[in-house]
mmCIF file of C-alpha atoms in Angstrom:
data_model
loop_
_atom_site.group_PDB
_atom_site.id
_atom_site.type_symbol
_atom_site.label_atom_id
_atom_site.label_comp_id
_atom_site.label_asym_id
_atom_site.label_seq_id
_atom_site.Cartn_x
_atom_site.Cartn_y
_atom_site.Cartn_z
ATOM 1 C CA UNK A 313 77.461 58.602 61.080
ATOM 2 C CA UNK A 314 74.680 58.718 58.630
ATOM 3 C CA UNK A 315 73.854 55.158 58.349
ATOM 4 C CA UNK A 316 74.439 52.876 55.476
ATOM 5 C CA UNK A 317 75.886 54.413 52.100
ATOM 6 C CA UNK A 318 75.591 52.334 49.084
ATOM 7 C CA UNK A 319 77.334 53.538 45.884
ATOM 8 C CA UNK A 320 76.096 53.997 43.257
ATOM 9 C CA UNK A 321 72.050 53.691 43.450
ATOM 10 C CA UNK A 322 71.122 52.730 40.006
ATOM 11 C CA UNK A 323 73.338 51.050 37.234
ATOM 12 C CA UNK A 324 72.103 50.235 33.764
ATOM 13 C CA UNK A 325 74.673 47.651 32.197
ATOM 14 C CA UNK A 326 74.880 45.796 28.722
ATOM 15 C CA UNK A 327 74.576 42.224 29.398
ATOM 16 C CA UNK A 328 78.060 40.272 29.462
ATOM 17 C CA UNK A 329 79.535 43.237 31.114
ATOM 18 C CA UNK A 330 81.019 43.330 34.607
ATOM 19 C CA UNK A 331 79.567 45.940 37.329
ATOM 20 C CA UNK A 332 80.496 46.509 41.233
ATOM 21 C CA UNK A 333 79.158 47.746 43.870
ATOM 22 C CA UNK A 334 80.124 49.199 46.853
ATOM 23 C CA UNK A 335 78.648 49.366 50.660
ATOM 24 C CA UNK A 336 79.903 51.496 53.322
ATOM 25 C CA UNK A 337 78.498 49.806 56.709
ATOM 26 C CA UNK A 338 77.931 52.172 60.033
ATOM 27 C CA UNK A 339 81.305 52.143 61.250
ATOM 28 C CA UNK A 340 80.522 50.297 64.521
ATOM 29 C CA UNK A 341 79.070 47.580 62.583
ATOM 30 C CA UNK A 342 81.429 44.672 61.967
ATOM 31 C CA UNK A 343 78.527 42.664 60.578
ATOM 32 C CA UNK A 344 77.343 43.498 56.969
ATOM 33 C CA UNK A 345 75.046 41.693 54.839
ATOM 34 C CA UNK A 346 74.384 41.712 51.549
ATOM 35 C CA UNK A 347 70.239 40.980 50.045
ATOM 36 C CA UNK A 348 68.868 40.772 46.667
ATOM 37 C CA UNK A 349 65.345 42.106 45.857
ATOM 38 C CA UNK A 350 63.825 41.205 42.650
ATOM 39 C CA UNK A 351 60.753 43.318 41.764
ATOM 40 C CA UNK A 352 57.450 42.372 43.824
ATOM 41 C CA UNK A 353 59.569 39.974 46.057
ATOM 42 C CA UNK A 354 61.338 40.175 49.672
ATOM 43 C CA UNK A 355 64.864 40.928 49.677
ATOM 44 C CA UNK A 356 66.763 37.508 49.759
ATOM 45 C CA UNK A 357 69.998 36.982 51.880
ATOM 46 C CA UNK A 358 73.388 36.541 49.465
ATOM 47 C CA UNK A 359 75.918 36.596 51.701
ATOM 48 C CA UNK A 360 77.857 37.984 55.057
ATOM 49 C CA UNK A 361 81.043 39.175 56.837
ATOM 50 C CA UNK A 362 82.051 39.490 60.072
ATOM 51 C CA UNK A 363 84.955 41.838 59.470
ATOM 52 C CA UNK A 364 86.947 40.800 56.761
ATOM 53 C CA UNK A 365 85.924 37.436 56.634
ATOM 54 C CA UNK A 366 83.251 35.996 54.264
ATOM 55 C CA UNK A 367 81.491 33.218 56.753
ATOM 56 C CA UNK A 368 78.585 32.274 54.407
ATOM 57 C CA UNK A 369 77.184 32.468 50.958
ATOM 58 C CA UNK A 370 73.888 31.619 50.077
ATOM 59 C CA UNK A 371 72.652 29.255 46.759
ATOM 60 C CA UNK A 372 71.534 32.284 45.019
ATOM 61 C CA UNK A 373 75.757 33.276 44.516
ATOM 62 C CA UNK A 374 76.414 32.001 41.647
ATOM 63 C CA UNK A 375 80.043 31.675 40.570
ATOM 64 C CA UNK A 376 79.513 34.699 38.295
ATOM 65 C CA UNK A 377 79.049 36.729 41.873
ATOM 66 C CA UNK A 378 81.987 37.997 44.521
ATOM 67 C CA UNK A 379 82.301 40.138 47.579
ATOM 68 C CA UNK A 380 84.803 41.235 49.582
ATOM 69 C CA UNK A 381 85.206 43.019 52.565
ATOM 70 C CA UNK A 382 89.334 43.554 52.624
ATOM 71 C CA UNK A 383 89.737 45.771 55.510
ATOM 72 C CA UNK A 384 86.370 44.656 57.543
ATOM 73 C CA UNK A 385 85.157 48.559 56.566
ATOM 74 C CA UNK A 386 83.638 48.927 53.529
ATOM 75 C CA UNK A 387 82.764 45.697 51.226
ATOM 76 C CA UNK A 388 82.186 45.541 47.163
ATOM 77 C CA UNK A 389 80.002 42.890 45.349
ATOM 78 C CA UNK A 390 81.114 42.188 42.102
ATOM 79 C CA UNK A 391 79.039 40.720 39.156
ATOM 80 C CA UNK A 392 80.914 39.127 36.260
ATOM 81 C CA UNK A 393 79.517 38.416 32.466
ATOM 82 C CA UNK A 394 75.803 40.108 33.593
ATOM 83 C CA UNK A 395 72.611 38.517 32.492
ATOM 84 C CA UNK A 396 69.067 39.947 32.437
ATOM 85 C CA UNK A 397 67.723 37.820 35.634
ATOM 86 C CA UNK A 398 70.902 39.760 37.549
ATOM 87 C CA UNK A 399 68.481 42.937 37.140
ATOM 88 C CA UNK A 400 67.407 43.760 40.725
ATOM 89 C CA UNK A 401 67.650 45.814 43.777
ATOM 90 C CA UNK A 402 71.142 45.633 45.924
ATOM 91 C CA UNK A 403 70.907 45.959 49.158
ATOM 92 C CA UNK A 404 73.289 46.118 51.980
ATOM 93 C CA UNK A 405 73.022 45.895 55.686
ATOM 94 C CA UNK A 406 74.743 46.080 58.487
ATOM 95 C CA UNK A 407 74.601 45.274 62.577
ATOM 96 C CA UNK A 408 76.644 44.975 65.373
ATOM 97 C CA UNK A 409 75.548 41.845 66.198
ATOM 98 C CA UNK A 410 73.747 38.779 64.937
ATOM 99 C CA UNK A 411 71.607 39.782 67.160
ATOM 100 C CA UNK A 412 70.585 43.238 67.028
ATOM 101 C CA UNK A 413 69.082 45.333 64.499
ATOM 102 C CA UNK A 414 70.332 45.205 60.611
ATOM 103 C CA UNK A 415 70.214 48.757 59.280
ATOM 104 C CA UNK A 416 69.701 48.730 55.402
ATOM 105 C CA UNK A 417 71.522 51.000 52.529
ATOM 106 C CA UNK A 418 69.345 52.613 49.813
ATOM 107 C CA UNK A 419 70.010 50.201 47.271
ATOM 108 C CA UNK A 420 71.983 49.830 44.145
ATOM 109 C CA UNK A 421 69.293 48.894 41.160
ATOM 110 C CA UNK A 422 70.725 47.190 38.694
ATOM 111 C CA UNK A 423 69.480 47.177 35.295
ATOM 112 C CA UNK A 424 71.016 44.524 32.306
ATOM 113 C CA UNK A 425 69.631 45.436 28.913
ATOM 114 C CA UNK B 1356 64.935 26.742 57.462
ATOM 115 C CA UNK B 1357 62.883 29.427 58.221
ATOM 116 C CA UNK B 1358 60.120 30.006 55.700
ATOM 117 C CA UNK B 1359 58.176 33.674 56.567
ATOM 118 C CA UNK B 1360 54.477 33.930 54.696
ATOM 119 C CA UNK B 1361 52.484 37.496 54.909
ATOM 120 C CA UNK B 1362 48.904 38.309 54.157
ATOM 121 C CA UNK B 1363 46.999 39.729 51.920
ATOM 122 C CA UNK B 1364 49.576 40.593 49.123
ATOM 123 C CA UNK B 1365 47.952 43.701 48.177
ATOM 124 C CA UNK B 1366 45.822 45.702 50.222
ATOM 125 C CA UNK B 1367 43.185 48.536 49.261
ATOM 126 C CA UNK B 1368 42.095 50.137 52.355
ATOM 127 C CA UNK B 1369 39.921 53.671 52.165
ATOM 128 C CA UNK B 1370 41.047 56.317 54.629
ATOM 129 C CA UNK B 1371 39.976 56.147 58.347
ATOM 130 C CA UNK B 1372 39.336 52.329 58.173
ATOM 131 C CA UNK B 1373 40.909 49.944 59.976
ATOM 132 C CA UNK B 1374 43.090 46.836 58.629
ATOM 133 C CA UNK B 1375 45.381 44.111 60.029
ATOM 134 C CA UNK B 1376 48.560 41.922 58.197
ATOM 135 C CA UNK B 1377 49.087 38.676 59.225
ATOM 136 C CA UNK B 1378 52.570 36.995 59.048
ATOM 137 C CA UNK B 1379 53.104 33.618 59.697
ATOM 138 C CA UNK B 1380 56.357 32.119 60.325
ATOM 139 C CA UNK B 1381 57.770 27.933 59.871
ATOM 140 C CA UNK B 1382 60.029 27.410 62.804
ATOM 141 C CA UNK B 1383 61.159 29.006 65.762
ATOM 142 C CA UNK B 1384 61.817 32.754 65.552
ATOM 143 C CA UNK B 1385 61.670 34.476 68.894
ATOM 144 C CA UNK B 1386 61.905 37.692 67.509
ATOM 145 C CA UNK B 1387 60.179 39.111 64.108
ATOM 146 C CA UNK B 1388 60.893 42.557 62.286
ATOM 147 C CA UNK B 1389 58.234 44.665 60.434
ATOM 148 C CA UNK B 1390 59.507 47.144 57.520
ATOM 149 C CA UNK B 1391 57.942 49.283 55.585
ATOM 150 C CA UNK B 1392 59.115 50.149 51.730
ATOM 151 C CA UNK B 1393 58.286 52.909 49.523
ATOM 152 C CA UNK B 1394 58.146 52.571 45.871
ATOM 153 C CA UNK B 1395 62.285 52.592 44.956
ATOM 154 C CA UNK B 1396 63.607 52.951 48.096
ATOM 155 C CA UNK B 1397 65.429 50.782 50.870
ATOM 156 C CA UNK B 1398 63.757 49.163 54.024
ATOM 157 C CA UNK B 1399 62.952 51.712 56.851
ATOM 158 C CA UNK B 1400 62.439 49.529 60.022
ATOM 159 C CA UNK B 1401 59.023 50.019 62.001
ATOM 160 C CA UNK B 1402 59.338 47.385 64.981
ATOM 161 C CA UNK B 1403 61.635 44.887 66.201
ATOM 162 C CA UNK B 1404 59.215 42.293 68.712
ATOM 163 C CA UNK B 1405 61.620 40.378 71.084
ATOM 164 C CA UNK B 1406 59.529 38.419 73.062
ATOM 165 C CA UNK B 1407 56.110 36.124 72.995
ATOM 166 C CA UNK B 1408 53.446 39.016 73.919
ATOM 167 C CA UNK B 1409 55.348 41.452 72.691
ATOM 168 C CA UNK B 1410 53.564 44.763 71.566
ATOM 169 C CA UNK B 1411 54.962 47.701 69.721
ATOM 170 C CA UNK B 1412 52.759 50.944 68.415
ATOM 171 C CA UNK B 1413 53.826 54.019 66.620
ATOM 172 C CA UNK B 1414 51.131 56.104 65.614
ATOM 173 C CA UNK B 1415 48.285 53.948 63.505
ATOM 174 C CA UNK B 1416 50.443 51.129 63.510
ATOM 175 C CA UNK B 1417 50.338 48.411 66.011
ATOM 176 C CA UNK B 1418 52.512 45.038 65.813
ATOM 177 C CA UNK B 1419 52.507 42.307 68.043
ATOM 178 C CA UNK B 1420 54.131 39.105 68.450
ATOM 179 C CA UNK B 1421 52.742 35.315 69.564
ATOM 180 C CA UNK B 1422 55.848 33.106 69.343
ATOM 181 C CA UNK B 1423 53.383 29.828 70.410
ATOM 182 C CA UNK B 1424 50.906 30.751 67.180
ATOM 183 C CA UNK B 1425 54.113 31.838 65.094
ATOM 184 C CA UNK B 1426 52.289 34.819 64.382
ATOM 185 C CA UNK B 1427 52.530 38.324 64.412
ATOM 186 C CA UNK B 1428 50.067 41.284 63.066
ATOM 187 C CA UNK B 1429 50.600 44.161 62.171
ATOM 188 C CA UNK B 1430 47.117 46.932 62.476
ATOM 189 C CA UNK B 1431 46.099 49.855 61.066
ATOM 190 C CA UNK B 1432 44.606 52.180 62.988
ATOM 191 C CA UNK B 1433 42.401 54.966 60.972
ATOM 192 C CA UNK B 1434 44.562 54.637 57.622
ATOM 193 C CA UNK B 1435 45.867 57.583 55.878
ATOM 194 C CA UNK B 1436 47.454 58.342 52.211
ATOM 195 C CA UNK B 1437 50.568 58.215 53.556
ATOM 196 C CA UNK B 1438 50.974 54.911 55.212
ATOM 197 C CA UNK B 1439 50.678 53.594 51.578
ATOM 198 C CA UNK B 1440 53.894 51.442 50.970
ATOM 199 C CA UNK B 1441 54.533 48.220 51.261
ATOM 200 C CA UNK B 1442 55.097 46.614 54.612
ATOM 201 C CA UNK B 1443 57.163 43.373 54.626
ATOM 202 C CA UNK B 1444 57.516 41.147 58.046
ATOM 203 C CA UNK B 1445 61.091 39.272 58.428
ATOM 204 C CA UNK B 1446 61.897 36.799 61.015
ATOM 205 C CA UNK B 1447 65.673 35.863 62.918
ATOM 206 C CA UNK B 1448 66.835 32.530 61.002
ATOM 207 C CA UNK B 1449 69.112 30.639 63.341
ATOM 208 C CA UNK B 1450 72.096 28.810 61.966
ATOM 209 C CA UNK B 1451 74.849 28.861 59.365
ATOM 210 C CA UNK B 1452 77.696 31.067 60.580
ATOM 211 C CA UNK B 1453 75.105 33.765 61.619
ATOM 212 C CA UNK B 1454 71.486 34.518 62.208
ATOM 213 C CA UNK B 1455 70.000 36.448 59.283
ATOM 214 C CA UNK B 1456 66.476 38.007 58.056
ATOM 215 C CA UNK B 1457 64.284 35.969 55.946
ATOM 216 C CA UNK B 1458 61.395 37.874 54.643
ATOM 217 C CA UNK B 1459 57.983 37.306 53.539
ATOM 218 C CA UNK B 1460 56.708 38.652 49.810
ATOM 219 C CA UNK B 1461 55.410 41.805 51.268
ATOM 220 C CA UNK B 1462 51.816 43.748 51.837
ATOM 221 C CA UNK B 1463 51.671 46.402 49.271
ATOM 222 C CA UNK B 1464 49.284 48.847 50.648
ATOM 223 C CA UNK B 1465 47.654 51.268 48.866
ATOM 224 C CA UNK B 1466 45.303 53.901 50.815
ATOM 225 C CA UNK B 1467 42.575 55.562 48.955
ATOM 226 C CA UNK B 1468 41.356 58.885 50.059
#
């Protein structure tokens, strides 16, 4: 296993269009997370599975925002109707428990021009 | 809920000097998480400190961990070009339907030969 695989790394979008991304945890990992980084900021939590099931969203998920996880393997995070302040740095994570260590993707950056 | 604050924001250090980051956490965290960042990359994770007391060292960096101060420092030993990055500190927030990483802004560190 090579870690965490995020797909793709960098998407430049028109705004009002939809994008998704995709996250392939390490495959022991039924915990995955999913963080937003804005340029010059911390990464800041969005949301988690354990498996297939969605157990919290943060404030920052706004209705325009959805992920899934369908077969507690890989999970996508959609963005409907992009605006510019969506431009940022995607990050996924997972672990095996709350626990233990969360091992982060490369990022998806996304761009909205 | 957990609120994680680092210091300084930007560091210039000149090579072979020594330096130390402070992070300072809100609430109860008994265990904190130093990563370091390169410019467009993901999160590579330095230490994970479990414990009040708790020292880790790798190199020219040291990290430790006082749970009673809610502090924990990270030192550079004898600083070279390539530890420039920045270095963000994240501590364990308990509660919701799982524990997750809050981070602070991050140290961006920039070593000058």
């Amino acid at each position: 296993d090579t870690g965490v695989s995020q797909d793709p790394r960098h998407k430049i979008t028109k705004r009002g269009q939809n994008v998704t991304f995709r996250c392939d945890p390490i495959s022991e990992h039924n915990r995955l997370y999913w963080y937003r980084q804005t340029l010059g900021q911390g990464p800041e939590f969005l949301t988690y599975f354990q498996n297939e099931a969605q157990l919290e969203k943060s404030r920052l998920l706004s209705d325009r925002f959805s992920a899934e996880r369908p077969k507690g393997s890989f999970s996508t995070l959609e963005i409907q109707r992009t605006e510019q302040g969506d431009s940022a740095m995607y990050l996924c994570a997972s672990s095996y428990t709350s626990d233990t260590e969360a091992f982060f993707g490369q990022g998806t950056r996304l761009t909205v021009v | 809920e957990l609120k994680v604050e680092q210091n300084p924001l930007f560091l210039s250090m000149q090579e072979g000097k020594n330096y130390t980051i402070y992070c300072n956490y809100s609430t109860t965290s008994d265990r904190l998480y130093w990563y370091r960042q390169d410019p467009g990359k993901s999160l590579e994770s330095l230490f994970v400190l479990l414990s009040n007391g708790a020292v880790k060292q790798e190199g020219r960096l040291m990290a430790s961990l006082d749970t009673k101060a809610r502090l924990s420092t990270l030192h550079i030993t004898a600083a070279v070009h390539d530890l420039s990055a920045t270095y963000f500190c994240a501590g364990l927030n308990y509660g919701g339907a799982t524990n997750k990483l809050i981070f602070g802004t991050g140290t961006l560190l920039a070593v000058q030969p």
